CSV table of C-alpha atoms and ligand atoms in Angstrom, one decimal:
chain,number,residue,atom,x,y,z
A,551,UNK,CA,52.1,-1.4,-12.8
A,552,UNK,CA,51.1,-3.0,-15.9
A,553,UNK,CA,48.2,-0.9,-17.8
A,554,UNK,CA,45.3,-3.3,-17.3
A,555,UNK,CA,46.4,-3.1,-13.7
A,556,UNK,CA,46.1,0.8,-14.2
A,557,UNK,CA,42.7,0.5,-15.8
A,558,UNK,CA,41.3,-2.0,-13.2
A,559,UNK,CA,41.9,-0.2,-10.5
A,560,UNK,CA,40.6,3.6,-11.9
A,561,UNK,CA,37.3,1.2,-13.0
A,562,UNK,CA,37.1,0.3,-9.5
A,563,UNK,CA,37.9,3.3,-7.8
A,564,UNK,CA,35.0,4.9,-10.3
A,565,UNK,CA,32.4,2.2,-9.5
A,566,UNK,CA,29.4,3.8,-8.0
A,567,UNK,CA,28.3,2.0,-4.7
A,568,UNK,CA,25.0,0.1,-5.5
A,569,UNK,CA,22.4,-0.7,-3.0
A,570,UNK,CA,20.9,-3.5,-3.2
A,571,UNK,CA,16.9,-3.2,-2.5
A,572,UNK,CA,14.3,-5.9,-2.9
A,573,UNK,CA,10.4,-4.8,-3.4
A,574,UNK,CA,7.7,-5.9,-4.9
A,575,UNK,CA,6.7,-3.6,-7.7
A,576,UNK,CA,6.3,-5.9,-10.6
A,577,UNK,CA,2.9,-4.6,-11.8
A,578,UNK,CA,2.8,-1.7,-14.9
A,579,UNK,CA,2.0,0.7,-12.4
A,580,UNK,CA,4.4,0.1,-10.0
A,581,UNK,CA,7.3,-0.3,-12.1
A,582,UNK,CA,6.9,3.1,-13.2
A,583,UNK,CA,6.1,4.4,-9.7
A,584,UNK,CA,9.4,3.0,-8.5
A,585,UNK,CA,11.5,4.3,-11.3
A,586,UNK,CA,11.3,7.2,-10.0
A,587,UNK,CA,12.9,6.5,-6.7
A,588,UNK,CA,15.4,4.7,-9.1
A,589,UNK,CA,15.9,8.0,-10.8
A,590,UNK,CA,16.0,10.4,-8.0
A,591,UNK,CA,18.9,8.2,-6.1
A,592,UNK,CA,21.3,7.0,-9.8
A,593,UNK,CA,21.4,10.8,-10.4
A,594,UNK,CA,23.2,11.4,-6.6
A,595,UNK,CA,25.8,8.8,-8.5
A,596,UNK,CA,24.9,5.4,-6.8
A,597,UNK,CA,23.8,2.1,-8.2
A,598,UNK,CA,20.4,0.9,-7.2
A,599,UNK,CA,20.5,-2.8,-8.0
A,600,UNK,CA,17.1,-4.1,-8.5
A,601,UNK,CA,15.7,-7.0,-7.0
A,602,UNK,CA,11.9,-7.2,-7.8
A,603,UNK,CA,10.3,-10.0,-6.6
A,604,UNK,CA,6.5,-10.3,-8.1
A,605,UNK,CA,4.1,-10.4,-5.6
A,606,UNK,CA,3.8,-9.6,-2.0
A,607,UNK,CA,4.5,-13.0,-0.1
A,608,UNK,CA,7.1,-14.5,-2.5
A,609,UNK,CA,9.1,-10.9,-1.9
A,610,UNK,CA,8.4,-11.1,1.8
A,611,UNK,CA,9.4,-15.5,2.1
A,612,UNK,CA,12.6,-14.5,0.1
A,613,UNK,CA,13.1,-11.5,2.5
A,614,UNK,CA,12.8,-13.8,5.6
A,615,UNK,CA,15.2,-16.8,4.3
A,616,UNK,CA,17.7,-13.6,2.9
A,617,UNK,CA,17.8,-12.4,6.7
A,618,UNK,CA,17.5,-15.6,8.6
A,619,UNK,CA,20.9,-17.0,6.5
A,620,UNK,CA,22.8,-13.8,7.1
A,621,UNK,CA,23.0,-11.9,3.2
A,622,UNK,CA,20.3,-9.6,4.1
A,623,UNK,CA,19.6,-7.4,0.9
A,624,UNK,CA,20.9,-3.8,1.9
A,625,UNK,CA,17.5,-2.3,1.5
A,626,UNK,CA,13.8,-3.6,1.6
A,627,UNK,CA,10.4,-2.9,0.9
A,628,UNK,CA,8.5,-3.4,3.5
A,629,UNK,CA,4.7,-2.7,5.1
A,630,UNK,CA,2.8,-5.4,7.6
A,631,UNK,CA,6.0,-7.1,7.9
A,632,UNK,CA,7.7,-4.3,9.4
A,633,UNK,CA,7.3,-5.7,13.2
A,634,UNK,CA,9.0,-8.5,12.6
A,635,UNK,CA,12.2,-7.0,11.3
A,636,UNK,CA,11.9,-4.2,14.2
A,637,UNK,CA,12.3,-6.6,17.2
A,638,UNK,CA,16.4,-6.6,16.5
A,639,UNK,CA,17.3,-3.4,16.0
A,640,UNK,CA,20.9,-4.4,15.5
A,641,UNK,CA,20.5,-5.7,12.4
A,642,UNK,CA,19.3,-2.3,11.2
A,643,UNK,CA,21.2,0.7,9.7
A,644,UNK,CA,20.9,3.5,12.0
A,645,UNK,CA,18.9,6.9,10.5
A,646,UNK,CA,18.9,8.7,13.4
A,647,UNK,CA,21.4,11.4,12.4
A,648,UNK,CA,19.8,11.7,9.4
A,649,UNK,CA,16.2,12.0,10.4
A,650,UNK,CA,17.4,14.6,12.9
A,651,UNK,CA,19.5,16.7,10.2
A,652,UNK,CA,16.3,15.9,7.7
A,653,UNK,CA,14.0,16.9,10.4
A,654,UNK,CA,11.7,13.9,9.6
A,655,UNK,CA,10.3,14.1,12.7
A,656,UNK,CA,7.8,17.6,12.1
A,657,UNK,CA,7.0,16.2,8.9
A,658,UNK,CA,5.3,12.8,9.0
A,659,UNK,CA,2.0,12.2,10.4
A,660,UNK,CA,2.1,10.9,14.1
A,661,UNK,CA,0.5,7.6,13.0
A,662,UNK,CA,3.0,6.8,10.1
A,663,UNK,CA,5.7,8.4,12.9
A,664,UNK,CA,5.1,5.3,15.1
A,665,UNK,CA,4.5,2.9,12.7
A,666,UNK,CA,8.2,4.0,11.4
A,667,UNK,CA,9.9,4.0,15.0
A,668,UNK,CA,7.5,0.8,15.8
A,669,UNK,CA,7.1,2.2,19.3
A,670,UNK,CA,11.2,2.9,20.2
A,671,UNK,CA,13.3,6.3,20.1
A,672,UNK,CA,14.7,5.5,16.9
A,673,UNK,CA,13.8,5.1,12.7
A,674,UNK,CA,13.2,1.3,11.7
A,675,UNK,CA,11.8,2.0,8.4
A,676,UNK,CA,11.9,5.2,6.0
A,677,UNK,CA,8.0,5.4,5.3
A,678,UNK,CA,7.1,7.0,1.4
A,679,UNK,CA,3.5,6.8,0.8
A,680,UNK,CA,0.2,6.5,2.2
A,681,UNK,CA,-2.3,4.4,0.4
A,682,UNK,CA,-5.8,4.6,1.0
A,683,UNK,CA,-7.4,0.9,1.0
A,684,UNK,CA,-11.2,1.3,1.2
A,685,UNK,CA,-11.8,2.1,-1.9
A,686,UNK,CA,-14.4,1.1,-4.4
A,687,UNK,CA,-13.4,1.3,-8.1
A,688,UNK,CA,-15.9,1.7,-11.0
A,689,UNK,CA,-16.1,1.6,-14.3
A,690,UNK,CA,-17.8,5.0,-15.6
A,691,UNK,CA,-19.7,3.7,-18.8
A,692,UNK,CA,-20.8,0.6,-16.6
A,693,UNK,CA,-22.4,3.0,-14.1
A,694,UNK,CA,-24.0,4.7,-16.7
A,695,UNK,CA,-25.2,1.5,-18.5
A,696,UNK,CA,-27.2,0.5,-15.1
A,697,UNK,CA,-28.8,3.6,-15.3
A,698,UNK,CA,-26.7,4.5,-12.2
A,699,UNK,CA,-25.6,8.2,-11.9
A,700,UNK,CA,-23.2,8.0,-8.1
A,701,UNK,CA,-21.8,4.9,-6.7
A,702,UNK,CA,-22.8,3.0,-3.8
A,703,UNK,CA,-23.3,4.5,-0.3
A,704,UNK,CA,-24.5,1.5,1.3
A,705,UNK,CA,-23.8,-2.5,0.3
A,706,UNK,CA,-27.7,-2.9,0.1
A,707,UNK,CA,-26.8,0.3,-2.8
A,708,UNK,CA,-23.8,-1.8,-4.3
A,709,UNK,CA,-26.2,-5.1,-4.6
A,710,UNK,CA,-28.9,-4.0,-6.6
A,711,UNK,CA,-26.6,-2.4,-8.9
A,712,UNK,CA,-24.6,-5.6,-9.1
A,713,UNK,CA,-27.6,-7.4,-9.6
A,714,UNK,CA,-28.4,-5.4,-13.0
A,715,UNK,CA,-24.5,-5.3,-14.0
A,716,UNK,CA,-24.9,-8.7,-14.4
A,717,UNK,CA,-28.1,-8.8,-15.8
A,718,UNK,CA,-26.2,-6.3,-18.4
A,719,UNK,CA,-23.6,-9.1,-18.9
A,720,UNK,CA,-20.7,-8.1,-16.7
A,721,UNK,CA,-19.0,-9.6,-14.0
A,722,UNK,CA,-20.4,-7.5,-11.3
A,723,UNK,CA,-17.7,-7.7,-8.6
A,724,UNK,CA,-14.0,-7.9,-9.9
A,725,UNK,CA,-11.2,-10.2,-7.2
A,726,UNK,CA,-8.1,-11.4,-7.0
A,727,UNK,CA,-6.7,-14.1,-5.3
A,728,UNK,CA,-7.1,-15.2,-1.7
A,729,UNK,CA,-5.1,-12.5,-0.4
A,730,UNK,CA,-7.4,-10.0,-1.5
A,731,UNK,CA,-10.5,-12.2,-0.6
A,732,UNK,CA,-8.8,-11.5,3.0
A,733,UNK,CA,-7.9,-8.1,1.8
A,734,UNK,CA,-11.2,-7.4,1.0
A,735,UNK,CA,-12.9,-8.7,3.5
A,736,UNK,CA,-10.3,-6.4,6.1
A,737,UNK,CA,-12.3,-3.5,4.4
A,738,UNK,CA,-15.4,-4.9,4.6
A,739,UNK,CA,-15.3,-5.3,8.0
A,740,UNK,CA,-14.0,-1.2,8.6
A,741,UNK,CA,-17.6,-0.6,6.8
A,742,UNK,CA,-19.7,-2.4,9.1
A,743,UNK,CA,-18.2,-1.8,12.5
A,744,UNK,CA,-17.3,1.0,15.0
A,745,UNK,CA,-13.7,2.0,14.4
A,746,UNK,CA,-12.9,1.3,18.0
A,747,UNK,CA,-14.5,-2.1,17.8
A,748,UNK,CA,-12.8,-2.9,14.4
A,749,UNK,CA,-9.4,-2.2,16.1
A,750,UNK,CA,-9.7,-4.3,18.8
A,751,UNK,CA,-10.7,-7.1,17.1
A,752,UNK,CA,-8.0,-6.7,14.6
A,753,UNK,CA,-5.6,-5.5,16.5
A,754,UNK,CA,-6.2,-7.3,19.7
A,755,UNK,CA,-8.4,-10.4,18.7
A,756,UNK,CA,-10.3,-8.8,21.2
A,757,UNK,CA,-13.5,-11.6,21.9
A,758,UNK,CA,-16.3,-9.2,22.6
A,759,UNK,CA,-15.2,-7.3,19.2
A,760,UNK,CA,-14.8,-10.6,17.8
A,761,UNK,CA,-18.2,-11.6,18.2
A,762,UNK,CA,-20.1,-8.1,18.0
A,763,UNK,CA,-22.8,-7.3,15.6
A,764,UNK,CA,-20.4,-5.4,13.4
A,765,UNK,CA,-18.0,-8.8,12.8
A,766,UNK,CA,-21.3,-10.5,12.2
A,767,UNK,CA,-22.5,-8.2,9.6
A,768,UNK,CA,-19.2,-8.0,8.1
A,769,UNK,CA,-19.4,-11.6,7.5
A,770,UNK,CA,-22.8,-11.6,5.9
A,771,UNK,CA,-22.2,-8.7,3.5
A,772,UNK,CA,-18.7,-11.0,2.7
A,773,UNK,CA,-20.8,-13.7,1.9
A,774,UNK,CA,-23.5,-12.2,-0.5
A,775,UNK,CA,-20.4,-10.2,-2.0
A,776,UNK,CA,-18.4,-13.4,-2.9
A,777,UNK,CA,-21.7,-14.6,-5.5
A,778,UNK,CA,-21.0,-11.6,-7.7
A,779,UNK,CA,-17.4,-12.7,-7.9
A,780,UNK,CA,-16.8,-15.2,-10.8
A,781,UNK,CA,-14.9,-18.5,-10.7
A,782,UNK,CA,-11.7,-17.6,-12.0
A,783,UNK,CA,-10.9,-15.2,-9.2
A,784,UNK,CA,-8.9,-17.5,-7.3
A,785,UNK,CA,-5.9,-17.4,-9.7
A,786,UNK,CA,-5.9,-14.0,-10.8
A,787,UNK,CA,-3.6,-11.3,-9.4
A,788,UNK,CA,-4.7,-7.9,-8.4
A,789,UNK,CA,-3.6,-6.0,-11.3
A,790,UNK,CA,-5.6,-8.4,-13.5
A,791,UNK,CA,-8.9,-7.9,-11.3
A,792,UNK,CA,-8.3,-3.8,-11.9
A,793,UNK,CA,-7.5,-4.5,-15.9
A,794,UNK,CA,-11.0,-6.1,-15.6
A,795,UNK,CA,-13.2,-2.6,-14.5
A,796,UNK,CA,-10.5,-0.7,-16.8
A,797,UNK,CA,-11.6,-2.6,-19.6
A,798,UNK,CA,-15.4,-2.7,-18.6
A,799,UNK,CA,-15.8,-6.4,-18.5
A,800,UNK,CA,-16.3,-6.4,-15.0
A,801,UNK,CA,-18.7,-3.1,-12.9
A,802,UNK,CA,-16.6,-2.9,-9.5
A,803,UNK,CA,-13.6,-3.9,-7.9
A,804,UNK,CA,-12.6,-3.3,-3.8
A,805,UNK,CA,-9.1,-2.3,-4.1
A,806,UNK,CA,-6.2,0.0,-2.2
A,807,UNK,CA,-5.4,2.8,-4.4
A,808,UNK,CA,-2.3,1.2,-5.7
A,809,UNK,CA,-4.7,0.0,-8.7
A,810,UNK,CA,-4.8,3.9,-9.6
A,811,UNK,CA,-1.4,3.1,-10.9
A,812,UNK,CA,-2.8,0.7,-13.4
A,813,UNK,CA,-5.8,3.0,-14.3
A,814,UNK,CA,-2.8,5.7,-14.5
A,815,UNK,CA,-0.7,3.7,-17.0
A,816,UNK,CA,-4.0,3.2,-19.3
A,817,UNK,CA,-4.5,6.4,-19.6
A,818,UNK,CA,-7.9,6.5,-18.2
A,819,UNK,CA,-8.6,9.6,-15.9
A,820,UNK,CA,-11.0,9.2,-13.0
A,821,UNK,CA,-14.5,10.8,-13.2
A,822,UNK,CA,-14.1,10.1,-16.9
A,823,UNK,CA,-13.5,6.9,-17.3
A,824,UNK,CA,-13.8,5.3,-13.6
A,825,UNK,CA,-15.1,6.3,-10.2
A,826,UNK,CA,-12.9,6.1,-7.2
A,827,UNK,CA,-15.6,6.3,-4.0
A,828,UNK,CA,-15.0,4.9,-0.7
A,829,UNK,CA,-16.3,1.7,0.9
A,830,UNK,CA,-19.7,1.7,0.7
A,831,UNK,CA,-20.6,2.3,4.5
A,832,UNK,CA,-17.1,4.3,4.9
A,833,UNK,CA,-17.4,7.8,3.4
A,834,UNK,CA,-14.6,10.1,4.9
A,835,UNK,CA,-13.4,6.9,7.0
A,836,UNK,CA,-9.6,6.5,6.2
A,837,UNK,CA,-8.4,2.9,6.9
A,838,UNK,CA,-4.3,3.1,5.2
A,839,UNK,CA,-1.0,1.3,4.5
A,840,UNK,CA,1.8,3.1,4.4
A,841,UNK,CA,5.1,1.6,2.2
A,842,UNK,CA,8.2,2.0,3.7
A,843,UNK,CA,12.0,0.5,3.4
A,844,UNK,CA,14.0,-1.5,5.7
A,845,UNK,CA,17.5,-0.6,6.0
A,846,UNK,CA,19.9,-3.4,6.7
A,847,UNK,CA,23.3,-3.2,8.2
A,848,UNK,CA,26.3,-4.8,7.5
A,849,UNK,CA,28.7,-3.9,9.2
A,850,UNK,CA,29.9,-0.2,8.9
A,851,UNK,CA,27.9,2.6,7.6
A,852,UNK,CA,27.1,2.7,4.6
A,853,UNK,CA,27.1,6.0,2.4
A,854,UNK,CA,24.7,4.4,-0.4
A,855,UNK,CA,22.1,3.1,2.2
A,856,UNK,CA,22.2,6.8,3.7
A,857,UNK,CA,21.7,8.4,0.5
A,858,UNK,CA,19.4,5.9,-0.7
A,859,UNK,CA,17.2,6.9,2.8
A,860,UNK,CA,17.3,10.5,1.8
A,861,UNK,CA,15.9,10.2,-1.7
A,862,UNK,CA,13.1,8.1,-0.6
A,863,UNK,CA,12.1,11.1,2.2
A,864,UNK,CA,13.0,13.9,-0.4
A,865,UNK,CA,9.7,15.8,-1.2
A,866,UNK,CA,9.6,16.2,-5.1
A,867,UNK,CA,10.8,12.6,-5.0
A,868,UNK,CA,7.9,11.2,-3.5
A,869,UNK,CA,5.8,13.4,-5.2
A,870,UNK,CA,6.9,11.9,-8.8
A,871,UNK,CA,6.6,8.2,-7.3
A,872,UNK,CA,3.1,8.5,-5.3
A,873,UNK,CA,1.5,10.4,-9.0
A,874,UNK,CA,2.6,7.5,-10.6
A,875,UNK,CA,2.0,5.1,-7.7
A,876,UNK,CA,-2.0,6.0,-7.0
A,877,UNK,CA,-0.6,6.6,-3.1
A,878,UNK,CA,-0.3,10.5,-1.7
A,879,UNK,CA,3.1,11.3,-0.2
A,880,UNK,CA,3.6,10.8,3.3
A,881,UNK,CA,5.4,13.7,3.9
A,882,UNK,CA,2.8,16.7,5.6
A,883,UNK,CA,4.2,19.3,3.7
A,884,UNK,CA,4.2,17.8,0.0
A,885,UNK,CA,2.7,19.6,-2.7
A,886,UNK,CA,-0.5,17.5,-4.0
A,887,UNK,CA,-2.0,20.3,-5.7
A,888,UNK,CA,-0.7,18.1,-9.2
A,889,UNK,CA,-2.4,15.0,-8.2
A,890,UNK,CA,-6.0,13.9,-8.9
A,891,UNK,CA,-9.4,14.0,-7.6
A,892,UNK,CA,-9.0,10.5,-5.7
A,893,UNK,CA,-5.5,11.4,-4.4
A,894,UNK,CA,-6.8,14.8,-3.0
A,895,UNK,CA,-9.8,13.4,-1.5
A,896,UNK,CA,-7.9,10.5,0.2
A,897,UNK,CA,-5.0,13.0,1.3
A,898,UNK,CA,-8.2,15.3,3.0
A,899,UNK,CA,-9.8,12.1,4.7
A,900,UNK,CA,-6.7,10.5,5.8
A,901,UNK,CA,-6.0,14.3,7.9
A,902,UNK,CA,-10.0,14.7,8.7
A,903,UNK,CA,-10.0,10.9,10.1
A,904,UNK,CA,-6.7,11.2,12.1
A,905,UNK,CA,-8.6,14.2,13.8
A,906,UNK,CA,-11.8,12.2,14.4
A,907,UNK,CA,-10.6,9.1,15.3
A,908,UNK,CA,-11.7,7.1,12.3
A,909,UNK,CA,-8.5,6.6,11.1
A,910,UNK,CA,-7.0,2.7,11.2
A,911,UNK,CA,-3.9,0.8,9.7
A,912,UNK,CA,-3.2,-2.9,9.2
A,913,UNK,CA,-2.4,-3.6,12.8
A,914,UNK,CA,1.0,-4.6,12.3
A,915,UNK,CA,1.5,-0.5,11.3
A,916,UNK,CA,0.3,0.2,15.4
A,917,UNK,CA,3.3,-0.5,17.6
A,918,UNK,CA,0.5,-0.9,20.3
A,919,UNK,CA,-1.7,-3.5,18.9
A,920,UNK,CA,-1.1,-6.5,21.0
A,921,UNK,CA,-1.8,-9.5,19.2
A,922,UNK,CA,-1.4,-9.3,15.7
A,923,UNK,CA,-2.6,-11.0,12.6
A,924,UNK,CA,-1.1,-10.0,9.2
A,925,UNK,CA,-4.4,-9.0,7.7
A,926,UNK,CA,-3.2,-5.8,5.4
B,1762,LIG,C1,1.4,-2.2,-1.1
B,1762,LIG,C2,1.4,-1.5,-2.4
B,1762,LIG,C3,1.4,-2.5,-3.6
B,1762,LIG,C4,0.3,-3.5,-3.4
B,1762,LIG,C5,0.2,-4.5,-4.5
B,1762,LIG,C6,0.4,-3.3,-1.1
B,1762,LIG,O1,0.6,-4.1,0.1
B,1762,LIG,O2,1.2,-1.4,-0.1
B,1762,LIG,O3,2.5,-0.6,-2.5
B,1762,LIG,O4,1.3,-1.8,-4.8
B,1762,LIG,O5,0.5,-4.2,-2.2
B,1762,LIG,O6,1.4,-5.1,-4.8
């Protein structure tokens, strides 16, 4: 054996085994957020090879066309799409003796629990977050310029203040693109009707729901919402729209509390330099996303893909991702006495609304909701 024959083969026998996993983190926030979970699982001695595709559609189109010709990425990010993916479950890595030696089971909540089984005996997705979506986000010196001292409870509330943020020169409501104008009108709609009505019309395109007072209020408080917006919304991403509150050039912005991370990643610290309320019309109402991974198999187990499951479910792992991420850890029994003001309120109202039956999900998180639309 000749020496570079030698060498070769020890390089390759030392290679760590990488994992391929596609997501979308792109923005400041997220990057940081996810380096964590990049962290956690190079230090157990594996590769994570990156493959971050910059905003949500493009990284779920490339995901699809990926699957659909057979060179599935080993590991993906992965929220409203989740249902799609779970309808095969041969494609998929099993967890099961993993979750069972992890006990997974007594530690996520029962919602996130279904979402991550998607209605069958066994894992389809590792879930690591919760986000909280309706939230309002404000600029603290803006408030204070209106002569405002708490942010709006009601949208009648959030419309007079708009009115004078703009009569003060800002752009009163901060948006993104269309998929937020969707996004945001998803949480308008929890604000203005029943949560049992709101579920059945997004779950189940119910017609009654459909057409109740709630949907029809929804769309009126949409419509008065969108004149506040300015006219170079349509092009702008999400992480732009939140720069615009951090910066003060724009009052409010409706926003999951993934745009913590960007706030985060400023330096600004909330009741300082921004509120985070809920929803006007939502107060302890909890309506969440939860970000999970996808685990694809090819062919024989794969050690990496394991350990690359475990990280994302270890404790002080998702701790250091969701502080950085703006989300709360899924996991029941992680410590959030580090995180902030917003992340402790949402963490307390995504418990208090499971218990009163306020809580809801984008319906393609509920394994029962019958006829879905990928809204959230
Ligand atoms: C995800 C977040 C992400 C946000 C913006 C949401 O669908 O749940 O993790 O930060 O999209 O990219």
């Amino acid at each position: 054996m000749t020496a570079a024959t030698c060498l070769a083969l020890a390089s390759s026998a030392l290679a760590a085994e990488s994992v391929e996993v596609i997501h979308w983190w792109t923005s400041s926030g997220e990057t940081a957020a996810v380096g964590k979970f990049k962290e956690a699982f190079t230090a157990k001695g594996f590769e994570w090879k990156d493959l971050a595709v910059g905003g949500a559609d493009n990284q779920r189109m490339l995901l699809k066309a990926r699957v659909g010709k057979g060179s599935s990425p080993d590991a993906a990010q992965i929220n409203s799409d989740v249902r799609a993916y779970a309808a095969d479950r041969s494609n998929l890595a099993n967890l099961d003796a993993l979750a069972a030696k992890e006990g997974w089971d007594s530690v996520l909540p029962a919602p996130v629990l279904r979402y991550a089984k998607m209605g069958g005996p066994s894992y389809v997705a590792v879930p690591v977050n919760v986000h909280r979506q309706n939230v309002m986000w404000i600029n603290a010196a803006a408030l204070k310029k209106i002569g405002a001292d708490a942010p709006p409870k009601t949208w009648e509330e959030f419309f007079a203040m708009a009115d004078k943020a703009r009569a003060a020169g800002m752009i009163p409501l901060a948006m993104g693109e269309d998929t937020w104008v969707n996004f945001f009108f998803y949480t308008v709609a929890y604000s203005t009707m029943p949560p049992d009505s709101f579920r059945k019309a997004f779950y189940d395109a119910d017609e009654s729901a459909l057409k109740s007072a709630g949907m029809l209020r929804a769309f009126e408080v949409f419509r008065k919402a969108r004149s506040y917006v300015d006219r170079s919304a349509s092009t702008r991403k999400w992480n732009e729209a939140t720069q615009m509150v951090i910066q003060g050039r724009a009052f409010a912005l409706v926003m999951g509390d993934w745009a913590k991370g960007e706030f985060v990643q400023a330096g600004k610290k909330p009741n300082e330099d921004y509120l985070c309320a809920p929803v006007p019309g939502t107060s302890n109402g909890h309506l969440f996303n939860s970000d999970a991974f996808m685990f694809f198999k090819h062919g024989k187990d794969s050690a990496a893909q394991l350990a690359l499951a475990q990280t994302l479910m270890n404790k002080e792992a998702q701790q250091a991702f969701s502080l950085l991420k703006g989300s709360v850890p899924v996991r029941t029994d992680a410590d959030v006495s580090k995180f902030d003001e917003c992340s402790k309120k949402s963490y307390a109202d995504f418990v208090s609304a499971g218990k009163s039956g306020t809580l809801a999900c984008g319906a393609q998180h509920d394994p029962d909701a019958s006829k879905v639309r990928r809204l959230a």
